Amino acid sequence: MRKFIGIIIAMLVFSSCEKQQKEVTSFLQQGEIKLTNPRITVSNTLIDSFVTLKPEIHMEKLSVGYEENGKTPTEASTKLHTTISATKPGIYKFRAFHPDWKPSEVTSIKLYKKGHIPNKITWKTSANKKYKGQGETTLINNQKASLEFRDIEWVGFDTIAKATVSFNRKTYIKSLTISYLTDPKSWVFPPASVTLYLNDKDTINVTIPALTEKEIVKLDDIKIPIEKEISTIALKVNNVQKLPDWHAGKGLKAWLFMDEWIFN
Amino acid sequence: MNRRKFLKQSSIISLGLLACPSLSSAFSLGANNDVIIGHNSHKYKVDLTWGNLNPLHTPVNDCHEMIQDSKGRIVLLTNHTKNNVIIYDKSGKLLETWGTDYPGAHGLTLVKENGEDFLLITDYERHQIIKTTIDGKVVFTIEYPAETGKYTTKDDFKPTETAVTENGDIYVTDGYGKQYILHYNHKGELLNFFGGSGTEDGQFLNAHGICYDNRNPQNPSLLVSARELNVLKRFDLQGNFIESFNVPGALICRPVIHKKDIYFAVLRSKSAINSDSGFILIMNENNEVVSCPGATSPSYQNNKLNELYQTVRLFQHPHDVCIDDDENMYVAQWNSGKTYPIKLTRV
């Protein structure tokens, strides 16, 4: 009899076990879904002496790990609880962690060394009237823009961008970095190519690889080695003339949005 | 029961516990491991298995909108022309399907007339509004509003949503077209229109959704989402602008009133790097945002709502919500990889 009662109890436990398991598994469990990439507010991505990086902590128990050396942050990485200062150029990587959710993907922020500021910029073509930025010197004003293309620091072209920059005296320029926005859903693509005319003598041509990713919005740049004493550089930055087949506007022209030309 | 008996029976129970391979984890997987999303008064557990069907038999493309009918059934509208309308019970069991003629099936509104349920479907590819019985028989269609003088061809008219008042009047948002709100009587005859494209108070960029707000029966009004502007706008029934509510960062789809609250699917977060960055937004009767499942906790500074954005990659492109009579929510998603709706169980 006792044996029989025991078996019945055990069966009930098994049954409740199965039922409990079914109820539980119908709901999303901890660790099944990723966190969204962390948002980091940067005072400026061009470093003069230092810049500040501030995480947005939007959930209880959320932590943001970061690495300065290009490594992917892990749970063991230094946690960013509040604003920090950065003095070195490079790629800073951030990742969100939370006990209920899978770690996020990585947010990368590139910090640049502030460059030489040309004394003059003369435009040969005009930005679109809706996206003139802060005026003619926006691309050499030592201010980077955000990911939002309506940001006043973006200068938007629906045609080729041509300008000449000049320095008061010959300046050794190691490289030129042209930073731009990639936002395919808003028809904003990287430049197709860049041509530089150095001191009215030498020419440098650079072609930028065609975009293959469809969704990602990001700040990007192209760094062009120069290694010369420079008094003038004429720049011709070509926008994409035909959007690719995968894009909703295939065959039409792309927008080109630039926020800074950095002469290091 | 003496101590010996108790110990003996306990040991049998313990044996049962050990013999069930996942029992210990089943218990530890109790409420503590169910993730809960949302804030304040509106928190939910997430069920990703609700309503999942065999896509070979009952496929979906975009799941655009959902309603609960008078029988308590959950009605889903998809633009898959094998079965544009899929009807579930609340447990997610398939009851029936119908509809093969709605390639641009987008808006779904329940109309109750003399105890009978009807549906209003907006189809932006057919450029029409179609009134059907609950089992799919067409009652009438409304064509593009040429008489307004604002439309050259039917292609200009891409209706996204309808709202119906107690007297049967129908309001239609042309959210993918010319951004007008069209006002018809119950027979589908045009009475008025207002709105249009722009950023002024009475205008829209993507007038995506509309609902009839009779929470104050003495002063009923219309709520219209201007999705690209991240704004909800209120109008009187004649089309005069009354007020607006900013929801920074939130591309809100149609407003859905349930009891005193307004619920929205948010297609995406405005400044997110990924497009599939949607979430859910809930306003209370004072039009304050009180909960954003899947997103940042709503907070106000100097009476201004701070920017909202997705915090977990749960939702992809939420397009509509349906709140059932148990306060649970069903989320239909656009461009989510042909997934079926997500159920959120209120806790």
mmCIF file of C-alpha atoms in Angstrom, chain B residues 122-124 126-129 142-161 171-184 190 192-197 204 206-208:
data_model
loop_
_atom_site.group_PDB
_atom_site.id
_atom_site.type_symbol
_atom_site.label_atom_id
_atom_site.label_comp_id
_atom_site.label_asym_id
_atom_site.label_seq_id
_atom_site.Cartn_x
_atom_site.Cartn_y
_atom_site.Cartn_z
ATOM 1 C CA THR B 122 -7.116 49.234 -46.164
ATOM 2 C CA ASP B 123 -5.094 47.969 -49.121
ATOM 3 C CA TYR B 124 -2.435 50.396 -50.352
ATOM 4 C CA ARG B 126 -5.330 48.156 -54.501
ATOM 5 C CA HIS B 127 -5.691 51.812 -53.415
ATOM 6 C CA GLN B 128 -8.964 50.929 -51.728
ATOM 7 C CA ILE B 129 -10.751 50.466 -48.450
ATOM 8 C CA ILE B 142 -14.178 52.825 -51.256
ATOM 9 C CA GLU B 143 -12.132 54.007 -54.225
ATOM 10 C CA TYR B 144 -9.565 56.835 -54.340
ATOM 11 C CA PRO B 145 -11.075 60.226 -53.447
ATOM 12 C CA ALA B 146 -10.926 61.935 -56.852
ATOM 13 C CA GLU B 147 -13.666 64.369 -55.783
ATOM 14 C CA THR B 148 -11.236 66.112 -53.391
ATOM 15 C CA GLY B 149 -9.278 67.423 -56.387
ATOM 16 C CA LYS B 150 -6.082 66.358 -54.649
ATOM 17 C CA TYR B 151 -5.621 63.051 -56.427
ATOM 18 C CA THR B 152 -4.792 62.651 -60.111
ATOM 19 C CA THR B 153 -4.904 58.872 -60.283
ATOM 20 C CA LYS B 154 -5.716 56.038 -57.922
ATOM 21 C CA ASP B 155 -1.963 55.448 -57.527
ATOM 22 C CA ASP B 156 -1.736 58.634 -55.464
ATOM 23 C CA PHE B 157 -3.945 57.052 -52.810
ATOM 24 C CA LYS B 158 -2.258 54.593 -50.450
ATOM 25 C CA PRO B 159 -4.511 54.240 -47.418
ATOM 26 C CA THR B 160 -3.046 52.822 -44.234
ATOM 27 C CA GLU B 161 -5.763 52.937 -41.571
ATOM 28 C CA TYR B 171 -12.080 58.212 -41.228
ATOM 29 C CA VAL B 172 -9.228 57.028 -43.458
ATOM 30 C CA THR B 173 -5.549 57.989 -43.246
ATOM 31 C CA ASP B 174 -3.694 58.153 -46.544
ATOM 32 C CA GLY B 175 -0.425 57.501 -44.726
ATOM 33 C CA TYR B 176 1.614 56.187 -47.661
ATOM 34 C CA GLY B 177 0.009 58.598 -50.104
ATOM 35 C CA LYS B 178 -0.832 62.282 -49.902
ATOM 36 C CA GLN B 179 -1.256 62.429 -46.115
ATOM 37 C CA TYR B 180 -4.884 63.491 -46.113
ATOM 38 C CA ILE B 181 -7.477 62.264 -43.648
ATOM 39 C CA LEU B 182 -10.677 61.394 -45.533
ATOM 40 C CA HIS B 183 -14.025 61.481 -43.753
ATOM 41 C CA TYR B 184 -16.847 59.253 -45.144
ATOM 42 C CA LEU B 190 -17.027 61.388 -48.872
ATOM 43 C CA ASN B 192 -14.789 65.994 -45.739
ATOM 44 C CA PHE B 193 -11.007 65.821 -45.835
ATOM 45 C CA PHE B 194 -8.179 67.539 -43.976
ATOM 46 C CA GLY B 195 -4.451 67.287 -43.266
ATOM 47 C CA GLY B 196 -1.968 66.884 -46.086
ATOM 48 C CA SER B 197 1.789 66.566 -46.189
ATOM 49 C CA PHE B 204 1.513 64.897 -41.386
ATOM 50 C CA ASN B 206 3.365 59.509 -42.676
ATOM 51 C CA ALA B 207 -0.156 59.732 -41.223
ATOM 52 C CA HIS B 208 0.144 56.072 -40.456
#
